[in-house]
PDB file of C-alpha atoms in Angstrom:
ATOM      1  CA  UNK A 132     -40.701 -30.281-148.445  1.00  0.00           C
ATOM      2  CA  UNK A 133     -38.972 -31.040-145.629  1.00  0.00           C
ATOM      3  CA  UNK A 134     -37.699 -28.174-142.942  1.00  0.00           C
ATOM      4  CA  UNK A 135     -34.659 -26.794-143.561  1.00  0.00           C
ATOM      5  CA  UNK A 136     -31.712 -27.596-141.057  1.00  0.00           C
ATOM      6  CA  UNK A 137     -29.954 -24.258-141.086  1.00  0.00           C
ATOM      7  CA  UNK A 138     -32.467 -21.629-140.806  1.00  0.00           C
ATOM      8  CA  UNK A 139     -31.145 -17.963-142.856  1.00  0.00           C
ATOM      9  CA  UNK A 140     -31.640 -14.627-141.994  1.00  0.00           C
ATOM     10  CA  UNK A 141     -30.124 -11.386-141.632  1.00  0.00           C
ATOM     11  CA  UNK A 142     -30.396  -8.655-138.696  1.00  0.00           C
ATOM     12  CA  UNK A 143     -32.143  -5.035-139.241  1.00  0.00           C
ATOM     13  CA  UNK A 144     -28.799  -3.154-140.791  1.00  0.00           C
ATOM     14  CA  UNK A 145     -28.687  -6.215-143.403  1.00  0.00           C
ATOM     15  CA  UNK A 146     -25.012  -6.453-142.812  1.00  0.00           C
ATOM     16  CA  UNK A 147     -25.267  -9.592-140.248  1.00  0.00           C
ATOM     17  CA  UNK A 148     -25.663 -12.616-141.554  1.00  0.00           C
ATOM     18  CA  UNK A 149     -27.308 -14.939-138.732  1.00  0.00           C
ATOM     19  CA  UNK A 150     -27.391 -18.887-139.556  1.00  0.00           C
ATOM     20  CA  UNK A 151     -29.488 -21.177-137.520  1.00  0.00           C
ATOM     21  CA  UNK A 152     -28.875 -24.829-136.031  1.00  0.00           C
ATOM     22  CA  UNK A 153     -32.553 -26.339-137.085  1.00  0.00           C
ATOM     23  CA  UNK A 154     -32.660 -29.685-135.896  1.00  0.00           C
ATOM     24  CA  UNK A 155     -34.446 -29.640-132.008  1.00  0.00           C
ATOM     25  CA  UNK A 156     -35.874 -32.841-131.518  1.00  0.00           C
ATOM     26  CA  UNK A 157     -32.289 -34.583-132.057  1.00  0.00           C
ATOM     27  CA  UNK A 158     -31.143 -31.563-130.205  1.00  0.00           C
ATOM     28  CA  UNK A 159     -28.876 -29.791-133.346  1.00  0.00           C
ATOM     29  CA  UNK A 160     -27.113 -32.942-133.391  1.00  0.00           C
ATOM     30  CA  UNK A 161     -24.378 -32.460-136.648  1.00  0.00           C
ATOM     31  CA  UNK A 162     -25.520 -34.711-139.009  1.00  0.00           C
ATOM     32  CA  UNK A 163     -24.131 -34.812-142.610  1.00  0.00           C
ATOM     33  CA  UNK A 164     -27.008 -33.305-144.163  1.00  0.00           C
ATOM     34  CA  UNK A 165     -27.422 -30.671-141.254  1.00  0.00           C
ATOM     35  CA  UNK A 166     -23.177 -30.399-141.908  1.00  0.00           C
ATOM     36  CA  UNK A 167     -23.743 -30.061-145.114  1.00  0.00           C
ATOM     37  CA  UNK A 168     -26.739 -26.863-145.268  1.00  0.00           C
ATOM     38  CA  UNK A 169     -24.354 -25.209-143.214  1.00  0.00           C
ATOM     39  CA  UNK A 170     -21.305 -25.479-145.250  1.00  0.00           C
ATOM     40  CA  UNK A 171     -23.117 -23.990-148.458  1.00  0.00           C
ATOM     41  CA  UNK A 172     -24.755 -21.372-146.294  1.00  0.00           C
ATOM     42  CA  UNK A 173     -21.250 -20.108-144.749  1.00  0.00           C
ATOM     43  CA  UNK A 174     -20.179 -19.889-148.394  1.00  0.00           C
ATOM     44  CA  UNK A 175     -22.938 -17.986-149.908  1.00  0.00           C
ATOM     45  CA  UNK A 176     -22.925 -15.560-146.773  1.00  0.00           C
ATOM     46  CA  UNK A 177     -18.714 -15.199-147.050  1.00  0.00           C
ATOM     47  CA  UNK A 178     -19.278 -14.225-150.675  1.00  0.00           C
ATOM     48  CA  UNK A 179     -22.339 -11.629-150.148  1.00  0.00           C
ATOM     49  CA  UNK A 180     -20.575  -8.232-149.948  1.00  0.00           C
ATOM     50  CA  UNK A 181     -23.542  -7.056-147.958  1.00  0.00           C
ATOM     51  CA  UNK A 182     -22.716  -8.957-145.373  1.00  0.00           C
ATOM     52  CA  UNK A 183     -19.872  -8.475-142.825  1.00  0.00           C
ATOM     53  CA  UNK A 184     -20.212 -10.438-140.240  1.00  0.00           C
ATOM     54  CA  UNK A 185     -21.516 -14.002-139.648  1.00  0.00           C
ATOM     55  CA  UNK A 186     -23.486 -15.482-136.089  1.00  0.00           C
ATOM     56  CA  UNK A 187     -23.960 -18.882-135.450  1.00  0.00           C
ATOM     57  CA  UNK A 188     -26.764 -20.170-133.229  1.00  0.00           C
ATOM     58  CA  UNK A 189     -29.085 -22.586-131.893  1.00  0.00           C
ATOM     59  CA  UNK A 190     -31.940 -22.833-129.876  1.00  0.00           C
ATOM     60  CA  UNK A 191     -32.804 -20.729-126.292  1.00  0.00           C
ATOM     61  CA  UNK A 192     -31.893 -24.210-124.724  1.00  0.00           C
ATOM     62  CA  UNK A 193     -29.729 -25.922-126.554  1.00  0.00           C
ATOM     63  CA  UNK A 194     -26.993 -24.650-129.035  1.00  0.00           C
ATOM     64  CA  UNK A 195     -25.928 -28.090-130.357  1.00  0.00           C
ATOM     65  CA  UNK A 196     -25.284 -31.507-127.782  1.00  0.00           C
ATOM     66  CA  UNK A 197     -22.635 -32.243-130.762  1.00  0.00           C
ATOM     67  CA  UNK A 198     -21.823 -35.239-133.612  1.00  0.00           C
ATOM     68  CA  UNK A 199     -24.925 -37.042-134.674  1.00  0.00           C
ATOM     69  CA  UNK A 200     -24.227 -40.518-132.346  1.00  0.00           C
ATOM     70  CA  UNK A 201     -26.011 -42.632-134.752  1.00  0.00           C
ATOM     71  CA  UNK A 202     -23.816 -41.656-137.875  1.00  0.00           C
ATOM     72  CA  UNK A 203     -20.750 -43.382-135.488  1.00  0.00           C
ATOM     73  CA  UNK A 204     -22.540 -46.988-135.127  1.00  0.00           C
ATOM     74  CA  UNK A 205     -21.794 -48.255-139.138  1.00  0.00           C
ATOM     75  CA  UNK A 206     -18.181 -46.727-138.757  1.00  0.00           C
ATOM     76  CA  UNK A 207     -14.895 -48.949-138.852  1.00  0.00           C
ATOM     77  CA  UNK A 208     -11.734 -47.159-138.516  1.00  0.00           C
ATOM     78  CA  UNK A 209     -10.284 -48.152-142.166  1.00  0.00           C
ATOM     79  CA  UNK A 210     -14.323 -45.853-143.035  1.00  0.00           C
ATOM     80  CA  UNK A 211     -13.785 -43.449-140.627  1.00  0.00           C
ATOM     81  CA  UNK A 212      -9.981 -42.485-141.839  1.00  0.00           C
ATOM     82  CA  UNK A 213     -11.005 -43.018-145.590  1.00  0.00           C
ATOM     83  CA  UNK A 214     -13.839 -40.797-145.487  1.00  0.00           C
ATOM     84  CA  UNK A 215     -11.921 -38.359-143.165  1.00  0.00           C
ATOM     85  CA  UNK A 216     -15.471 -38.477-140.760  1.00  0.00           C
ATOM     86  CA  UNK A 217     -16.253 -34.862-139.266  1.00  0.00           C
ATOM     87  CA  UNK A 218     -13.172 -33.149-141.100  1.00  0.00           C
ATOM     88  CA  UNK A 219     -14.761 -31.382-143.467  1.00  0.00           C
ATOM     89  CA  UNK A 220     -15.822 -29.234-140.826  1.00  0.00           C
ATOM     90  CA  UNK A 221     -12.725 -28.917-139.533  1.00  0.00           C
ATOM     91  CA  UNK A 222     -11.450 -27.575-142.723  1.00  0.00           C
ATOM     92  CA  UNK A 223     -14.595 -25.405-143.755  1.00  0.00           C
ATOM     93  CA  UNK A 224     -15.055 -22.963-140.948  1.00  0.00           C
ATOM     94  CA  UNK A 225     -11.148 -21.536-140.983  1.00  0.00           C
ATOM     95  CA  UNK A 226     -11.695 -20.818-144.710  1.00  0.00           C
ATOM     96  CA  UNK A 227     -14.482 -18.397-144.192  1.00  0.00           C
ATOM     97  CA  UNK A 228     -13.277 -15.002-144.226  1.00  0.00           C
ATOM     98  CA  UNK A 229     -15.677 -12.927-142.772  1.00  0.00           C
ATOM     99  CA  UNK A 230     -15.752 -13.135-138.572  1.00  0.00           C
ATOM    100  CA  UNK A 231     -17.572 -15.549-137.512  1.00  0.00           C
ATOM    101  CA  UNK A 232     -19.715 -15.051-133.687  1.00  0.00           C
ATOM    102  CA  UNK A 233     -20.758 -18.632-131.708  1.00  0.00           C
ATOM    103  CA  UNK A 234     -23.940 -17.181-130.263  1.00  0.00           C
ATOM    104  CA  UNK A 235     -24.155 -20.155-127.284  1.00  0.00           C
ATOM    105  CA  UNK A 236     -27.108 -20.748-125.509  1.00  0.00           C
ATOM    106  CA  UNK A 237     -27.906 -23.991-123.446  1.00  0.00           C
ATOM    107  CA  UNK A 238     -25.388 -26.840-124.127  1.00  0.00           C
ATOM    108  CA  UNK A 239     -22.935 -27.018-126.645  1.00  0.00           C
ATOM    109  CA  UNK A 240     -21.085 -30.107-126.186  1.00  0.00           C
ATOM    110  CA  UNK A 241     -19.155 -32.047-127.677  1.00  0.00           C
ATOM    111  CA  UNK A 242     -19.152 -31.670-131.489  1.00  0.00           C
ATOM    112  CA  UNK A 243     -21.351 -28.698-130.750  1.00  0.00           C
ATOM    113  CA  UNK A 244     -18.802 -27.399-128.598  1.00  0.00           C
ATOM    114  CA  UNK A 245     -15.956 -27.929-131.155  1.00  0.00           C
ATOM    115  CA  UNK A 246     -18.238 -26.026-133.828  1.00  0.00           C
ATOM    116  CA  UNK A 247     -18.292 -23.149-131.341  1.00  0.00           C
ATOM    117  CA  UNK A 248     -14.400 -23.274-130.576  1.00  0.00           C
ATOM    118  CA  UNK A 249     -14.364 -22.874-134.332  1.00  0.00           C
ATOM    119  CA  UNK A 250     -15.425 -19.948-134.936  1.00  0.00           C
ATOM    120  CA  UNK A 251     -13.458 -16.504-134.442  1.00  0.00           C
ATOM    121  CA  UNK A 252     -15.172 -15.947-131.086  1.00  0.00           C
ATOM    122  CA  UNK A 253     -18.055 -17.261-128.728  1.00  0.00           C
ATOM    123  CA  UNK A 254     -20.682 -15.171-127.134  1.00  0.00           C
ATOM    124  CA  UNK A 255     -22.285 -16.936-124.389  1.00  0.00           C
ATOM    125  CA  UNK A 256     -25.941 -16.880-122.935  1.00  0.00           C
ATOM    126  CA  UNK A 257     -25.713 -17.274-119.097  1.00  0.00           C
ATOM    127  CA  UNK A 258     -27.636 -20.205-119.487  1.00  0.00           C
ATOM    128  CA  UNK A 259     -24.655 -21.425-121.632  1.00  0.00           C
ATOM    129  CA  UNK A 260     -23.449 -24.649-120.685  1.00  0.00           C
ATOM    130  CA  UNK A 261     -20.130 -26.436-122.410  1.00  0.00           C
ATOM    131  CA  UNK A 262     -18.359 -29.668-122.104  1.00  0.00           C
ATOM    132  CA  UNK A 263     -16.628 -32.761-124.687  1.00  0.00           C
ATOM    133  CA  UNK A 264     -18.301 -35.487-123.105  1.00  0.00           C
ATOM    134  CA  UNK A 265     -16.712 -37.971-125.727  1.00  0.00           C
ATOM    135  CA  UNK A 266     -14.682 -40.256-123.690  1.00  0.00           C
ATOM    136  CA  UNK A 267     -18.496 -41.247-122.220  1.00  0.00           C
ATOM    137  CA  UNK A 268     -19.129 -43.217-125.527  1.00  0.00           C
ATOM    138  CA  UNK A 269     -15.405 -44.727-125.944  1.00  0.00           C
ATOM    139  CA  UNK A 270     -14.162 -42.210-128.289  1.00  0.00           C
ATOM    140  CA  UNK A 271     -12.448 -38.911-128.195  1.00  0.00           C
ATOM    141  CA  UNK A 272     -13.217 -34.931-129.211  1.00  0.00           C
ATOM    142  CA  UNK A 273     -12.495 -35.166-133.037  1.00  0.00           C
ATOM    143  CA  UNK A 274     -12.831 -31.786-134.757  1.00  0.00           C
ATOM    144  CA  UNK A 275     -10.440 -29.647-132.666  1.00  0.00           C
ATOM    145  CA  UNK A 276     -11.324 -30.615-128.852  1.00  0.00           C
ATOM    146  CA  UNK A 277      -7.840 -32.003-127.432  1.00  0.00           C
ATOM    147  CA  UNK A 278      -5.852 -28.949-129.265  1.00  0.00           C
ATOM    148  CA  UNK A 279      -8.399 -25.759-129.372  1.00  0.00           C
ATOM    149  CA  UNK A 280      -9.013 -26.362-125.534  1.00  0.00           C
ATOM    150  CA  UNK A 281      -5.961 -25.861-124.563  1.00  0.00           C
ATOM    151  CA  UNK A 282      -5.118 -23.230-126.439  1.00  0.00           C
ATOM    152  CA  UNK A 283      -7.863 -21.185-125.018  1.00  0.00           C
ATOM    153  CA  UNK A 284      -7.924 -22.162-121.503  1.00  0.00           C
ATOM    154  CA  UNK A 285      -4.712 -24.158-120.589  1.00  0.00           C
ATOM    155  CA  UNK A 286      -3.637 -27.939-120.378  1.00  0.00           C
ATOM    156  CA  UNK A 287      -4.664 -28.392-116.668  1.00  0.00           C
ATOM    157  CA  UNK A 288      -8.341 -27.172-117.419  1.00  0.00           C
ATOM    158  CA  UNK A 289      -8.548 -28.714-120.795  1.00  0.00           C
ATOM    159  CA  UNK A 290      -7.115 -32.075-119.701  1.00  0.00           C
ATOM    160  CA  UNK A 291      -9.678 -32.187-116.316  1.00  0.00           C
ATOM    161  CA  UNK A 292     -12.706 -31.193-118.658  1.00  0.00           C
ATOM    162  CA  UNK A 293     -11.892 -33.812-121.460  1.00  0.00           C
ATOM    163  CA  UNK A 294     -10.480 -36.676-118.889  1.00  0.00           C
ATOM    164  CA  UNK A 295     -13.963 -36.144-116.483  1.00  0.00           C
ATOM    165  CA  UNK A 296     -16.834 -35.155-119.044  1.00  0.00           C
ATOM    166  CA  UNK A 297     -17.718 -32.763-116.968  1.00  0.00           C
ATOM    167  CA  UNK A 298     -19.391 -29.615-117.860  1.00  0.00           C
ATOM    168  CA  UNK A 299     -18.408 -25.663-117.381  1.00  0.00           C
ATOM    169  CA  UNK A 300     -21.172 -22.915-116.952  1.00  0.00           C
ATOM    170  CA  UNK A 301     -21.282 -19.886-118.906  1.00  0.00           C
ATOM    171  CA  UNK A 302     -19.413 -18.022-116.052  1.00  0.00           C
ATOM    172  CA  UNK A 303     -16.231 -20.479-115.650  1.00  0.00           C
ATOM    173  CA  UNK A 304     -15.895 -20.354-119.106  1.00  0.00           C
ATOM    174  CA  UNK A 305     -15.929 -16.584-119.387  1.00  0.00           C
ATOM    175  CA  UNK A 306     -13.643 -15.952-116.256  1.00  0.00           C
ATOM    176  CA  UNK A 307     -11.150 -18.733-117.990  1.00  0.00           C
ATOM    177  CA  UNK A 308     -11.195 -17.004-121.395  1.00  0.00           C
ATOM    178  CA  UNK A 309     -13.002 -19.483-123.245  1.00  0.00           C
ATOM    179  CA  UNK A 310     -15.691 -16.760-124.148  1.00  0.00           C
ATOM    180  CA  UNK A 311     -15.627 -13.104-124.687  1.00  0.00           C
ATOM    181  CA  UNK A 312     -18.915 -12.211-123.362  1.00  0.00           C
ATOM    182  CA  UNK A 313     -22.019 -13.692-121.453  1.00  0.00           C
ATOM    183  CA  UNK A 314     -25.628 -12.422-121.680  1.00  0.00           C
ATOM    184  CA  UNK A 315     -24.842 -10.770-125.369  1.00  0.00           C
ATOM    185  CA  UNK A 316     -26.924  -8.843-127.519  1.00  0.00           C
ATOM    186  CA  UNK A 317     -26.706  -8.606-131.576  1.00  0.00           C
ATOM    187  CA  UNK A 318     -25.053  -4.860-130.622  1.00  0.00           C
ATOM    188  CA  UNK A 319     -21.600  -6.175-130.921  1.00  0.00           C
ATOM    189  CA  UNK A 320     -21.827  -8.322-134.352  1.00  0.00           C
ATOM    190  CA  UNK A 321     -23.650  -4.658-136.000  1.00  0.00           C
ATOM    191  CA  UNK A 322     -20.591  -3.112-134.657  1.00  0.00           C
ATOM    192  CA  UNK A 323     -18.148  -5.500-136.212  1.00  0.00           C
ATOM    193  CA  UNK A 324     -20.082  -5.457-139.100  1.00  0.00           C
ATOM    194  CA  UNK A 325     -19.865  -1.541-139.090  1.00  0.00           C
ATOM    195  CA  UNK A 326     -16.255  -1.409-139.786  1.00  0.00           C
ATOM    196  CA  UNK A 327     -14.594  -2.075-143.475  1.00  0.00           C
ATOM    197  CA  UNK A 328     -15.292  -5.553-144.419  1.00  0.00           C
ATOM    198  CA  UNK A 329     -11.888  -5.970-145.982  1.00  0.00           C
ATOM    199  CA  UNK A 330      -9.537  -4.576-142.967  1.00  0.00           C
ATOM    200  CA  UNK A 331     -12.204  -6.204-140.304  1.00  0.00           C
ATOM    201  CA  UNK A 332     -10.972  -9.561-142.653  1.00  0.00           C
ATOM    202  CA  UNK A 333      -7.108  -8.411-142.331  1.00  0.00           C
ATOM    203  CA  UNK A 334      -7.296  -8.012-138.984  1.00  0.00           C
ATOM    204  CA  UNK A 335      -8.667 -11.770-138.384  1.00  0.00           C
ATOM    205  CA  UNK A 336      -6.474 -13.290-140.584  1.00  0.00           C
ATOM    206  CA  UNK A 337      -3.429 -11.609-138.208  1.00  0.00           C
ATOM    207  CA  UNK A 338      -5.282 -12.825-135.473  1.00  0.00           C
ATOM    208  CA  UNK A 339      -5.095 -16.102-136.236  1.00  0.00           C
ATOM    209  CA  UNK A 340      -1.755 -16.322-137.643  1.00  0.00           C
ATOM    210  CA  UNK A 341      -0.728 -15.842-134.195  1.00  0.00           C
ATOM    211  CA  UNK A 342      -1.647 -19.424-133.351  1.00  0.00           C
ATOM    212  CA  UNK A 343      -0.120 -21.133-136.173  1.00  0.00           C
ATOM    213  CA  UNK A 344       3.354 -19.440-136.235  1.00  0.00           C
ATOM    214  CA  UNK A 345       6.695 -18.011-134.203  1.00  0.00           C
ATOM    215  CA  UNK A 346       6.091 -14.394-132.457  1.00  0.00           C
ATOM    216  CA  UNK A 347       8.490 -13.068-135.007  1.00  0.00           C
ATOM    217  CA  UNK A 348       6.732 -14.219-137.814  1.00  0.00           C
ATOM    218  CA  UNK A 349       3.600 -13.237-136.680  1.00  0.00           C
ATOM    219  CA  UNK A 350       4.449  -9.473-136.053  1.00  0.00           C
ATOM    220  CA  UNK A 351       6.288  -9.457-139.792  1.00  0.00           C
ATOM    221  CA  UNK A 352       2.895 -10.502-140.606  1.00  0.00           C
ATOM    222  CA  UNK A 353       0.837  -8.321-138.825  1.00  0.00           C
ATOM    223  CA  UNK A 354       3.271  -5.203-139.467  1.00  0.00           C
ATOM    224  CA  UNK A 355       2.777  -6.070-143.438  1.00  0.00           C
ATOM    225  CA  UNK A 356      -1.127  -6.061-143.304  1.00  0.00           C
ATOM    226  CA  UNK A 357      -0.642  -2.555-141.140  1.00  0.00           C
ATOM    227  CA  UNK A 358       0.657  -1.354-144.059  1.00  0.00           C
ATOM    228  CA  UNK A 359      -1.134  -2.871-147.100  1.00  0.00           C
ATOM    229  CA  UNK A 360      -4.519  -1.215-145.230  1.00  0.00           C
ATOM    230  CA  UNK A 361      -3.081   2.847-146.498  1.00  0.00           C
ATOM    231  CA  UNK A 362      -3.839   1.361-149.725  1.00  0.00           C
ATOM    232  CA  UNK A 363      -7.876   1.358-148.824  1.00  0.00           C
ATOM    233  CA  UNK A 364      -9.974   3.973-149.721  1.00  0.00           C
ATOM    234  CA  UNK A 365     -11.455   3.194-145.978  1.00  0.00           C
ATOM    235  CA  UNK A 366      -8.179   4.051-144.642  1.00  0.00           C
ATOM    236  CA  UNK A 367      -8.107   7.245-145.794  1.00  0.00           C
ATOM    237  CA  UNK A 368     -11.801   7.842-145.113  1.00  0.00           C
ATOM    238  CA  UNK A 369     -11.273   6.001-140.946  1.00  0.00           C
ATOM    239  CA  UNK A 370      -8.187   9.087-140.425  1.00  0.00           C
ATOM    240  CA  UNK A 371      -9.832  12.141-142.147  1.00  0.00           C
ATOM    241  CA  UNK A 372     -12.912  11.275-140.180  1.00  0.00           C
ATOM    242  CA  UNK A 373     -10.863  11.075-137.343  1.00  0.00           C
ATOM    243  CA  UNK A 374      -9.304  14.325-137.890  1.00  0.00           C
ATOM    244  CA  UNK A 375     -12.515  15.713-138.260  1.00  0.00           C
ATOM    245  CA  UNK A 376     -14.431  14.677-135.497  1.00  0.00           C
ATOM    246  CA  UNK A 377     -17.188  12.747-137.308  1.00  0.00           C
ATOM    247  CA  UNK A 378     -18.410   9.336-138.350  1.00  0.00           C
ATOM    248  CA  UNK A 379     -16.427   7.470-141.136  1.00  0.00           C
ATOM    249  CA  UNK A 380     -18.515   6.364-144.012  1.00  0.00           C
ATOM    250  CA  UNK A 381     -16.521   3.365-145.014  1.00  0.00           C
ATOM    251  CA  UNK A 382     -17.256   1.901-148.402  1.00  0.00           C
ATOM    252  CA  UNK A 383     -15.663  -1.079-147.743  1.00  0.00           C
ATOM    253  CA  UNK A 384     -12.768  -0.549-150.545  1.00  0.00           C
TER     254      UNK A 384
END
């Protein structure tokens, strides 16, 4: 049998899931079997109530250099639209539920960079290294380059980094808020996964609302889940524990 392409495990508590690019001598590129491993792994992960919180890796060198090249040579653009090519992904990742870490080290370009943007938050190595090279091969980012980008770091930066090809080291892209950390350790995904599942999955879900709606809406939003989470057991659990000067034991209810 053949290797796997998305390699499974899960970290010492046994509440991190941890999912593996396996595919290094074509450098993680996102093929549709690769696309596909990963898809069914996200979903057997988001529906293990053991786990409650998800990183997504690569190699020490290279996270993923992005879209498998050679899948692009048979497409027309009548294929390419009718088979919606690379939106699956697209679509997948925002579904999962449960947080979602880009653990980034070496390149992630491209596609691989996209898959990264996708997720709820990227954790950089300092040998991180990101970049949509796309115009290079006569085509443009396709799963979320042009309008991620400049969301997270402005139309100036995201229009020089798409227009040139050029590349941003770990550092740039932490000091323009593209990631949230650089030279990252598994602490912060335990403590994530520490909290209640369901109100550390409220909170995301208000998170992201904030992108795809009006200010006003969002805080309705956000004010609503704020008060939905008194009806957890782990609510009640997070304030007496408070009160009491001790550790909660959340049972994730």
């Amino acid at each position: 049998m053949s290797e796997p392409l998305i390699l499974r495990s899960v970290d010492d508590t046994g509440c991190v899931g941890i999912l593996r690019l396996n595919k290094p001598k074509a450098h993680n590129a996102l093929s549709s079997p690769l696309l596909a491993e990963l898809y069914e792994a996200l979903d057997s992960l988001d529906s293990d109530d053991k786990i409650r919180a998800i990183v997504l890796t690569g190699g020490e060198r290279i996270f993923s250099a992005g879209a498998d090249v050679k899948e692009f040579q048979p497409l027309t653009g009548v294929s390419a639209f009718k088979t919606d090519h690379l939106g699956p992904l697209a679509k997948k990742i925002p579904t999962i539920r449960k947080p979602i870490i880009a653990a980034c080290c070496g390149y992630a370009l491209g596609g691989g960079f996209e898959l990264a943007m996708l997720c709820d938050t990227i954790y950089a190595g300092k040998s991180a290294t990101f970049g949509q090279p796309e115009l290079k091969i006569g085509t443009i980012p396709g799963m979320g380059g042009t309008q991620r980008l400049i969301r997270a770091i402005g139309k100036a930066k995201a229009m020089d980094m798409i227009l040139t090809g050029k590349t941003i080291s770990a550092e740039e892209a932490y000091s323009w808020g593209l990631v949230a950390r650089v030279d990252w350790r598994f602490a912060s995904a335990r403590l994530i996964a520490s909290y209640s599942g369901p109100i550390v999955m409220m909170a995301k879900e208000a998170i992201n609302i904030a992108e795809e709606t009006s200010l006003s809406q969002g805080l309705l939003f956000e004010r609503r889940q704020f008060h939905a989470t008194f009806g957890f057991e782990d609510n009640k659990e997070g304030v007496n524990a408070f009160i009491q000067k001790r550790t909660p034991d959340f049972q994730h209810k």
